[in-house]
Coordinates of C-alpha atoms in Angstrom, one line a residue:
X1107 CA 0.0 0.0 -0.2
X1108 CA 2.0 2.8 -1.2
X1109 CA 0.9 5.2 1.3
X1110 CA 2.9 7.9 3.3
X1111 CA 3.0 8.4 7.1
X1112 CA 0.4 10.5 8.4
X1113 CA 0.9 14.1 9.8
X1114 CA -1.4 16.4 11.6
X1115 CA -2.5 18.8 8.8
X1116 CA -5.3 18.7 6.4
X1117 CA -3.1 19.7 3.8
X1118 CA -0.9 16.4 4.5
X1119 CA -4.0 14.2 4.2
X1120 CA -4.4 15.5 0.6
X1121 CA -1.1 14.9 -0.3
X1122 CA -1.0 11.6 1.2
X1123 CA -3.6 10.7 -1.5
X1124 CA -1.0 9.5 -3.6
X1125 CA 0.2 6.9 -1.1
X1126 CA -1.5 3.7 0.2
X1127 CA -2.4 2.6 3.6
X1128 CA -1.4 5.3 6.0
X1129 CA -4.0 5.4 8.6
X1130 CA -5.8 7.3 11.5
X1131 CA -7.0 10.4 11.8
X1132 CA -7.3 13.3 14.2
X1133 CA -7.2 17.2 14.1
X1134 CA -6.3 20.3 16.2
X1135 CA -4.1 20.2 19.0
X1136 CA -3.5 18.4 22.3
X1137 CA -2.8 19.8 25.4
X1138 CA -1.9 16.9 27.8
X1139 CA 0.5 18.5 30.4
X1140 CA 2.9 16.5 32.4
X1141 CA 1.9 13.2 30.6
X1142 CA 3.6 10.2 32.2
X1143 CA 3.3 6.6 32.9
X1144 CA 3.2 4.1 30.0
X1145 CA 1.3 0.7 29.6
X1146 CA 1.8 -2.0 26.9
X1147 CA -1.2 -3.1 25.3
X1148 CA -4.9 -8.9 21.8
X1149 CA -7.4 -8.2 19.8
X1150 CA -9.3 -9.7 17.1
X1151 CA -9.3 -8.6 13.3
X1152 CA -12.9 -8.1 12.2
X1153 CA -16.1 -7.0 13.9
X1154 CA -17.7 -6.1 16.9
X1155 CA -16.7 -3.0 19.5
X1156 CA -14.6 -3.2 22.6
X1157 CA -16.3 -1.1 25.0
X1158 CA -14.1 0.8 27.4
X1159 CA -13.7 -0.3 31.0
X1160 CA -16.3 1.2 33.3
X1161 CA -18.4 2.9 30.6
X1162 CA -21.8 2.4 29.5
X1163 CA -22.3 4.7 26.7
X1164 CA -23.4 2.6 23.7
X1165 CA -20.5 2.3 21.2
X1166 CA -21.0 1.5 17.6
X1167 CA -20.5 -2.0 16.4
X1168 CA -17.5 -1.6 13.6
X1169 CA -17.7 -4.3 11.1
X1170 CA -14.7 -5.0 8.6
X1171 CA -15.0 -7.5 5.7
X1172 CA -12.9 -10.8 5.5
X1173 CA -11.0 -9.2 2.7
X1174 CA -9.4 -6.7 4.8
X1175 CA -7.9 -8.1 8.1
X1176 CA -6.7 -5.3 10.5
X1177 CA -5.3 -7.4 13.7
X1178 CA -4.2 -5.9 16.8
X1179 CA -1.3 -7.8 18.8
X1180 CA -0.8 -7.4 22.6
X1181 CA -3.5 -4.9 22.9
X1182 CA -3.8 -5.1 26.6
X1183 CA -3.1 -3.4 29.7
X1184 CA -3.4 -4.0 33.4
X1185 CA -4.2 -0.5 34.0
X1186 CA -7.7 -0.1 33.6
X1187 CA -7.5 3.7 32.2
X1188 CA -4.9 2.7 29.6
X1189 CA -7.1 -0.2 28.5
X1190 CA -9.8 2.1 27.9
X1191 CA -7.8 4.1 25.8
X1192 CA -6.4 1.1 24.0
X1193 CA -10.0 -0.2 23.7
X1194 CA -11.0 3.2 21.9
X1195 CA -8.1 3.9 20.1
X1196 CA -8.5 0.6 18.3
X1197 CA -12.1 1.2 17.4
X1198 CA -11.3 4.6 16.3
X1199 CA -8.8 2.9 13.7
X1200 CA -11.1 0.4 12.8
X1201 CA -13.8 2.7 12.2
X1202 CA -11.6 4.7 9.7
X1203 CA -11.0 1.7 7.7
X1204 CA -14.8 0.8 7.9
X1205 CA -15.4 4.3 6.5
X1206 CA -13.0 3.8 3.8
X1207 CA -14.4 0.4 2.6
X1208 CA -18.0 1.4 3.0
X1209 CA -16.9 4.6 1.0
X1210 CA -18.6 6.9 3.6
X1211 CA -16.6 10.1 4.4
X1212 CA -19.7 10.9 6.7
X1213 CA -19.2 7.9 8.8
X1214 CA -20.8 8.3 12.3
X1215 CA -18.9 5.6 13.5
X1216 CA -15.7 7.4 12.8
X1217 CA -17.2 10.6 14.3
X1218 CA -18.0 9.1 17.3
X1219 CA -14.4 8.4 18.1
X1220 CA -13.2 11.7 17.0
X1221 CA -13.3 15.4 18.3
X1222 CA -15.2 17.6 16.0
X1223 CA -12.0 19.0 14.8
X1224 CA -10.5 15.4 14.8
X1225 CA -13.1 14.4 12.1
X1226 CA -12.8 17.2 9.8
X1227 CA -9.3 15.6 9.3
X1228 CA -10.4 12.2 9.3
X1229 CA -12.8 13.0 6.5
X1230 CA -10.1 14.5 4.5
X1231 CA -7.7 11.2 4.9
X1232 CA -11.1 9.1 3.9
X1233 CA -11.5 11.0 0.9
X1234 CA -7.9 10.3 -0.1
X1235 CA -9.4 6.8 -1.0
X1236 CA -13.0 7.4 -1.8
X1237 CA -12.3 10.3 -4.1
X1238 CA -10.3 8.1 -5.9
X1239 CA -12.6 4.8 -5.9
X1240 CA -10.1 3.1 -4.0
X1241 CA -10.6 0.7 -1.0
X1242 CA -8.3 -1.4 1.0
X1243 CA -7.7 -5.2 1.0
X1244 CA -5.0 -7.4 2.5
X1245 CA -3.6 -7.7 6.1
X1246 CA -2.6 -4.6 8.2
X1247 CA -0.9 -5.9 11.7
X1248 CA -1.5 -3.1 14.5
X1249 CA 1.5 -4.0 17.1
X1250 CA 3.5 -2.4 19.8
X1251 CA 0.9 -0.4 21.4
X1252 CA 1.8 2.2 24.4
X1253 CA -0.1 4.6 26.4
X1254 CA 1.2 7.5 28.3
X1255 CA -1.4 9.3 30.7
X1256 CA -1.7 12.9 31.8
X1257 CA -1.6 13.3 35.4
X1258 CA -5.5 13.7 35.6
X1259 CA -5.9 10.9 33.3
X1260 CA -8.2 12.8 31.2
X1261 CA -5.7 12.8 28.2
X1262 CA -3.4 10.2 26.9
X1263 CA -1.1 9.7 23.8
X1264 CA -1.5 6.2 22.2
X1265 CA 1.5 5.2 19.8
X1266 CA 1.4 1.9 17.8
X1267 CA 2.9 0.5 14.8
X1268 CA 1.6 -0.9 11.7
X1269 CA 3.0 -3.2 9.0
X1270 CA 1.7 -2.6 5.5
X1271 CA 3.7 -5.2 3.6
X1272 CA 0.8 -7.3 2.9
X1273 CA -1.8 -4.3 2.7
X1274 CA -3.0 -2.8 -0.9
X1275 CA -5.4 -0.5 -2.4
X1276 CA -8.0 -1.8 -5.0
X1277 CA -9.9 0.4 -7.4
X1278 CA -13.4 -0.1 -7.0
X1279 CA -14.1 0.3 -10.9
X1280 CA -10.9 -1.2 -12.5
X1281 CA -10.1 -3.8 -10.1
X1282 CA -6.5 -2.8 -10.1
X1283 CA -4.4 -3.5 -6.9
X1284 CA -1.5 -1.5 -5.7
X1285 CA 0.8 -2.0 -2.9
X1286 CA 3.8 -0.1 -1.9
X1287 CA 6.6 0.7 -4.2
X1288 CA 9.6 -1.5 -4.0
X1289 CA 12.3 -0.2 -1.6
X1290 CA 9.4 1.4 0.8
X1291 CA 9.5 0.8 4.6
X1292 CA 6.3 -1.1 5.4
X1293 CA 6.3 -0.1 8.9
X1294 CA 4.6 3.2 10.1
X1295 CA 4.8 4.7 13.8
X1296 CA 1.6 6.7 14.7
X1297 CA 1.4 8.9 17.7
X1298 CA -2.2 9.7 18.3
X1299 CA -3.3 12.3 21.0
X1300 CA -6.7 11.7 22.8
X1301 CA -9.1 13.3 25.3
X1302 CA -11.6 11.6 27.2
X1303 CA -15.2 13.3 26.8
X1304 CA -18.1 13.7 29.1
X1305 CA -19.5 10.3 28.0
X1306 CA -16.3 8.6 29.2
X1307 CA -15.2 7.8 25.4
X1308 CA -11.6 8.4 24.4
X1309 CA -11.5 10.3 21.1
X1310 CA -8.7 11.1 18.8
X1311 CA -7.6 14.9 18.5
X1312 CA -4.6 14.9 16.5
X1313 CA -2.6 12.4 14.9
X1314 CA 1.0 12.0 13.6
X1315 CA 3.4 9.4 11.9
X1316 CA 6.5 8.5 10.7
X1317 CA 7.4 5.8 8.2
X1318 CA 10.3 3.9 9.5
X1319 CA 9.9 5.2 12.7
X1320 CA 9.0 1.7 14.3
X1321 CA 12.8 0.6 14.1
X1322 CA 14.0 3.6 16.5

């Protein structure tokens, strides 16, 4: 999947249209002062939402087809707050790919896991696929998750890596399948700034990424 790593600006999402599987979304600035403490985070590939611990809000059920396997490795933490961040961060990413596959930049599922500004940025990322009649196929492992919480545990940073080596885009009209160009590092590091809303849902505020950053 020939897509570049995510950046935090809307313009960068448009630029990323020429590339492949770079994921996530978010927008605006995050302000989590004195973030400290970190946690590691097994999840399943396809359907069903993972409700965050201690929250009774009804979360959307995200469904992905068998043609696109988004797997989450070691997605657990012994800390309940960190686990809540991991659960909602996982569903935020799954909702983004669901929107691409369903050709739906207005996805309510994705909007649920984004702040208002974050969703505006997510929509531009989703449209880098939908405007070109592209969907995603193959396998995309998500691994090495880490959570850093702010002192008041109302803000968090979630980082993880993805491996795009077995993921591709497919043109909905022509059926043409494209992967990353030869020589492209398939691993991308993502860092998602998240905030907890009044309903107890951890939402993406902003995102940045670095291709090749997982090896550092």
